[in-house]
Each structure stands twice: as structure tokens, then as C-alpha cells.
PDB file of C-alpha atoms in Angstrom:
ATOM      1  CA  MET A  16     -54.802 121.743 156.198  1.00 53.00           C
ATOM      2  CA  ALA A  17     -53.167 124.962 154.987  1.00 83.00           C
ATOM      3  CA  HIS A  18     -50.439 122.938 153.301  1.00 88.00           C
ATOM      4  CA  ARG A  19     -53.035 120.979 151.326  1.00 88.00           C
ATOM      5  CA  ALA A  20     -54.814 124.181 150.254  1.00 90.00           C
ATOM      6  CA  ALA A  21     -51.493 125.654 149.097  1.00 91.00           C
ATOM      7  CA  ARG A  22     -50.687 122.527 147.077  1.00 92.00           C
ATOM      8  CA  LEU A  23     -54.143 122.549 145.519  1.00 92.00           C
ATOM      9  CA  ALA A  24     -53.824 126.262 144.689  1.00 94.00           C
ATOM     10  CA  GLU A  25     -50.561 125.623 142.861  1.00 94.00           C
ATOM     11  CA  ALA A  26     -52.029 122.669 140.964  1.00 94.00           C
ATOM     12  CA  ILE A  27     -55.055 124.745 139.952  1.00 94.00           C
ATOM     13  CA  LYS A  28     -52.792 127.570 138.787  1.00 95.00           C
ATOM     14  CA  GLU A  29     -50.758 125.236 136.566  1.00 94.00           C
ATOM     15  CA  GLU A  30     -53.796 123.498 135.095  1.00 94.00           C
ATOM     16  CA  LEU A  31     -55.661 126.766 134.460  1.00 94.00           C
ATOM     17  CA  ALA A  32     -52.656 128.157 132.601  1.00 92.00           C
ATOM     18  CA  ASP A  33     -52.729 125.111 130.335  1.00 92.00           C
ATOM     19  CA  ILE A  34     -56.514 125.307 129.877  1.00 92.00           C
ATOM     20  CA  PHE A  35     -56.360 129.017 128.996  1.00 90.00           C
ATOM     21  CA  GLN A  36     -53.564 128.430 126.502  1.00 89.00           C
ATOM     22  CA  ASN A  37     -54.769 125.241 124.824  1.00 89.00           C
ATOM     23  CA  GLU A  38     -58.494 124.762 125.425  1.00 88.00           C
ATOM     24  CA  LEU A  39     -60.186 128.177 125.342  1.00 86.00           C
ATOM     25  CA  LYS A  40     -60.385 129.438 121.781  1.00 84.00           C
ATOM     26  CA  ASP A  41     -62.454 132.602 122.297  1.00 81.00           C
ATOM     27  CA  PRO A  42     -60.912 135.516 120.327  1.00 79.00           C
ATOM     28  CA  ARG A  43     -62.132 137.988 122.982  1.00 79.00           C
ATOM     29  CA  LEU A  44     -59.809 136.358 125.494  1.00 81.00           C
ATOM     30  CA  GLY A  45     -56.900 138.752 125.938  1.00 75.00           C
ATOM     31  CA  PHE A  46     -53.312 138.129 126.953  1.00 83.00           C
ATOM     32  CA  LEU A  47     -53.614 137.148 130.599  1.00 87.00           C
ATOM     33  CA  THR A  48     -51.393 135.979 133.415  1.00 88.00           C
ATOM     34  CA  ILE A  49     -52.520 134.100 136.500  1.00 92.00           C
ATOM     35  CA  THR A  50     -50.850 135.948 139.355  1.00 92.00           C
ATOM     36  CA  ARG A  51     -52.109 133.767 142.198  1.00 93.00           C
ATOM     37  CA  VAL A  52     -54.814 131.355 143.321  1.00 95.00           C
ATOM     38  CA  GLU A  53     -56.310 131.351 146.816  1.00 95.00           C
ATOM     39  CA  VAL A  54     -58.158 128.239 147.964  1.00 94.00           C
ATOM     40  CA  SER A  55     -60.415 128.277 151.027  1.00 93.00           C
ATOM     41  CA  SER A  56     -59.445 126.050 153.940  1.00 90.00           C
ATOM     42  CA  ASP A  57     -62.331 123.658 153.195  1.00 91.00           C
ATOM     43  CA  LEU A  58     -61.157 123.409 149.535  1.00 90.00           C
ATOM     44  CA  ARG A  59     -64.614 124.403 148.247  1.00 93.00           C
ATOM     45  CA  TYR A  60     -63.799 127.823 146.772  1.00 95.00           C
ATOM     46  CA  ALA A  61     -60.920 129.153 144.702  1.00 95.00           C
ATOM     47  CA  LYS A  62     -60.237 132.784 143.838  1.00 95.00           C
ATOM     48  CA  VAL A  63     -58.148 133.137 140.701  1.00 95.00           C
ATOM     49  CA  PHE A  64     -56.359 136.482 140.392  1.00 94.00           C
ATOM     50  CA  LEU A  65     -55.523 137.554 136.842  1.00 91.00           C
ATOM     51  CA  SER A  66     -53.543 140.305 135.237  1.00 88.00           C
ATOM     52  CA  VAL A  67     -54.658 141.194 131.715  1.00 85.00           C
ATOM     53  CA  TYR A  68     -52.442 143.066 129.287  1.00 81.00           C
ATOM     54  CA  GLY A  69     -54.458 145.768 127.559  1.00 79.00           C
ATOM     55  CA  SER A  70     -57.020 148.469 128.127  1.00 81.00           C
ATOM     56  CA  PRO A  71     -59.608 148.371 130.925  1.00 81.00           C
ATOM     57  CA  ALA A  72     -62.224 147.403 128.308  1.00 84.00           C
ATOM     58  CA  GLU A  73     -60.114 144.408 127.281  1.00 84.00           C
ATOM     59  CA  CYS A  74     -59.767 143.427 130.945  1.00 84.00           C
ATOM     60  CA  GLU A  75     -63.539 143.501 131.406  1.00 86.00           C
ATOM     61  CA  SER A  76     -64.056 141.535 128.173  1.00 87.00           C
ATOM     62  CA  THR A  77     -61.564 138.870 129.278  1.00 88.00           C
ATOM     63  CA  LEU A  78     -63.183 138.527 132.721  1.00 88.00           C
ATOM     64  CA  GLY A  79     -66.593 138.229 131.023  1.00 89.00           C
ATOM     65  CA  VAL A  80     -65.351 135.447 128.754  1.00 89.00           C
ATOM     66  CA  LEU A  81     -63.911 133.565 131.737  1.00 91.00           C
ATOM     67  CA  GLU A  82     -67.117 133.954 133.769  1.00 91.00           C
ATOM     68  CA  ARG A  83     -69.176 132.549 130.883  1.00 91.00           C
ATOM     69  CA  ALA A  84     -66.735 129.652 130.431  1.00 91.00           C
ATOM     70  CA  GLN A  85     -66.631 128.868 134.145  1.00 92.00           C
ATOM     71  CA  GLY A  86     -68.559 125.574 133.807  1.00 92.00           C
ATOM     72  CA  PHE A  87     -66.262 124.343 131.043  1.00 93.00           C
ATOM     73  CA  ILE A  88     -63.179 125.384 133.032  1.00 93.00           C
ATOM     74  CA  ARG A  89     -64.419 123.561 136.155  1.00 93.00           C
ATOM     75  CA  SER A  90     -65.142 120.406 134.180  1.00 92.00           C
ATOM     76  CA  GLN A  91     -61.640 120.502 132.670  1.00 92.00           C
ATOM     77  CA  LEU A  92     -60.150 120.978 136.140  1.00 93.00           C
ATOM     78  CA  GLY A  93     -62.195 118.030 137.424  1.00 91.00           C
ATOM     79  CA  ARG A  94     -60.730 115.800 134.724  1.00 91.00           C
ATOM     80  CA  ARG A  95     -57.170 116.923 135.391  1.00 91.00           C
ATOM     81  CA  ILE A  96     -57.118 117.107 139.215  1.00 90.00           C
ATOM     82  CA  ARG A  97     -58.560 114.191 141.155  1.00 84.00           C
ATOM     83  CA  LEU A  98     -60.810 115.653 143.856  1.00 83.00           C
ATOM     84  CA  ARG A  99     -64.111 114.637 145.361  1.00 84.00           C
ATOM     85  CA  HIS A 100     -65.403 118.193 144.831  1.00 88.00           C
ATOM     86  CA  VAL A 101     -63.936 120.625 142.307  1.00 91.00           C
ATOM     87  CA  PRO A 102     -63.784 124.089 143.912  1.00 93.00           C
ATOM     88  CA  GLU A 103     -66.142 126.868 142.823  1.00 94.00           C
ATOM     89  CA  ILE A 104     -63.986 129.278 140.855  1.00 94.00           C
ATOM     90  CA  SER A 105     -64.246 133.056 140.846  1.00 94.00           C
ATOM     91  CA  PHE A 106     -62.061 135.260 138.699  1.00 93.00           C
ATOM     92  CA  ARG A 107     -60.709 138.564 139.982  1.00 92.00           C
ATOM     93  CA  PHE A 108     -58.627 141.242 138.331  1.00 89.00           C
ATOM     94  CA  ASP A 109     -55.240 141.750 140.024  1.00 85.00           C
ATOM     95  CA  PRO A 110     -53.899 145.272 139.435  1.00 80.00           C
ATOM     96  CA  SER A 111     -50.512 144.586 141.083  1.00 78.00           C
ATOM     97  CA  ILE A 112     -48.583 144.184 137.804  1.00 75.00           C
ATOM     98  CA  ASP A 113     -50.084 147.391 136.380  1.00 75.00           C
ATOM     99  CA  TYR A 114     -49.233 149.156 139.633  1.00 80.00           C
ATOM    100  CA  GLY A 115     -45.623 147.916 139.457  1.00 80.00           C
ATOM    101  CA  VAL A 116     -45.284 149.131 135.853  1.00 80.00           C
ATOM    102  CA  LYS A 117     -46.667 152.532 136.853  1.00 84.00           C
ATOM    103  CA  ILE A 118     -44.205 152.833 139.765  1.00 90.00           C
ATOM    104  CA  ALA A 119     -41.264 151.831 137.534  1.00 88.00           C
ATOM    105  CA  ARG A 120     -42.315 154.473 134.978  1.00 89.00           C
ATOM    106  CA  LEU A 121     -42.506 157.143 137.694  1.00 90.00           C
ATOM    107  CA  ILE A 122     -39.055 156.208 139.009  1.00 91.00           C
ATOM    108  CA  ASP A 123     -37.612 156.438 135.492  1.00 89.00           C
ATOM    109  CA  GLU A 124     -39.180 159.888 135.061  1.00 88.00           C
ATOM    110  CA  LEU A 125     -37.710 161.038 138.365  1.00 87.00           C
ATOM    111  CA  LYS A 126     -34.257 159.802 137.334  1.00 86.00           C
ATOM    112  CA  LYS A 127     -34.492 161.688 134.045  1.00 84.00           C
ATOM    113  CA  ASP A 128     -35.645 164.881 135.785  1.00 80.00           C
ATOM    114  CA  GLY A 129     -32.859 164.544 138.367  1.00 73.00           C
ATOM    115  CA  ALA A 130     -30.203 164.058 135.696  1.00 72.00           C
ATOM    116  CA  SER A 131     -31.348 167.115 133.714  1.00 70.00           C
ATOM    117  CA  GLU A 132     -31.308 169.378 136.809  1.00 66.00           C
ATOM    118  CA  GLN A 133     -27.712 168.606 137.793  1.00 61.00           C
ATOM    119  CA  PRO A 134     -25.214 171.291 136.722  1.00 59.00           C
ATOM    120  CA  GLU A 135     -22.278 170.192 134.609  1.00 55.00           C
TER     121      GLU A 135
END
């Protein structure tokens, strides 16, 4: 069963990326990346984790747009993926990319500080 949920999660991820790019035309929708999709073992629920490029206000605006468009998104998924029941979708913000960027910036700062402290 876990294999089927993983396959469905990947299919949902691919189809959502296409829907976000080609079907949703809301200007409040920011630049977003689907980082992962988790589908419950009974295939009834899907958590979609997103990373949004921009300020925290833009992240909240993007999540709001997606929540309001949830019915449209589910209907599009139902047309594209043949299932008896289309999973209930919930959108979550995934801070992992922002965290990785922050860590990389800190490492770069440490390298610069270490290079300036070394005597010549």
C-alpha cells in the first residue's frame, strides 16, 4: 500500500505543478515550488508542502489563494488522475529551502571572517 501512496504522491506533485503553472491565473500567486506531497495510506488525504519565494506576507497571500482555489484544483486533479476518490488537499508552507539558504549564507560569512583573521 505504501508503494501506491508514493506513486500517487508523485503523480499529484507533477499534475499540481502543471496546474499552478498553466491553469491558475491569480496575480497574487507568488513564485512557488512544490517540495513534497504526502498521501495518507488510505489515499484520502494529501498534504502538499510548498516553498514560496518572497516575503512572509507573500507566502501567506499565496497560501490563501491556493486555499480558496482548492475546489478548482481538486476538480482539475480528478480530470487528470483517474481515481475513485480524489484526495482532500491541504497546503502547508515548507521552510526547508529558506533554512538551507540561511545556513549557506552563515557558512559564507564564517568563511569570509576566517579568511580576514588569518595573518599573511
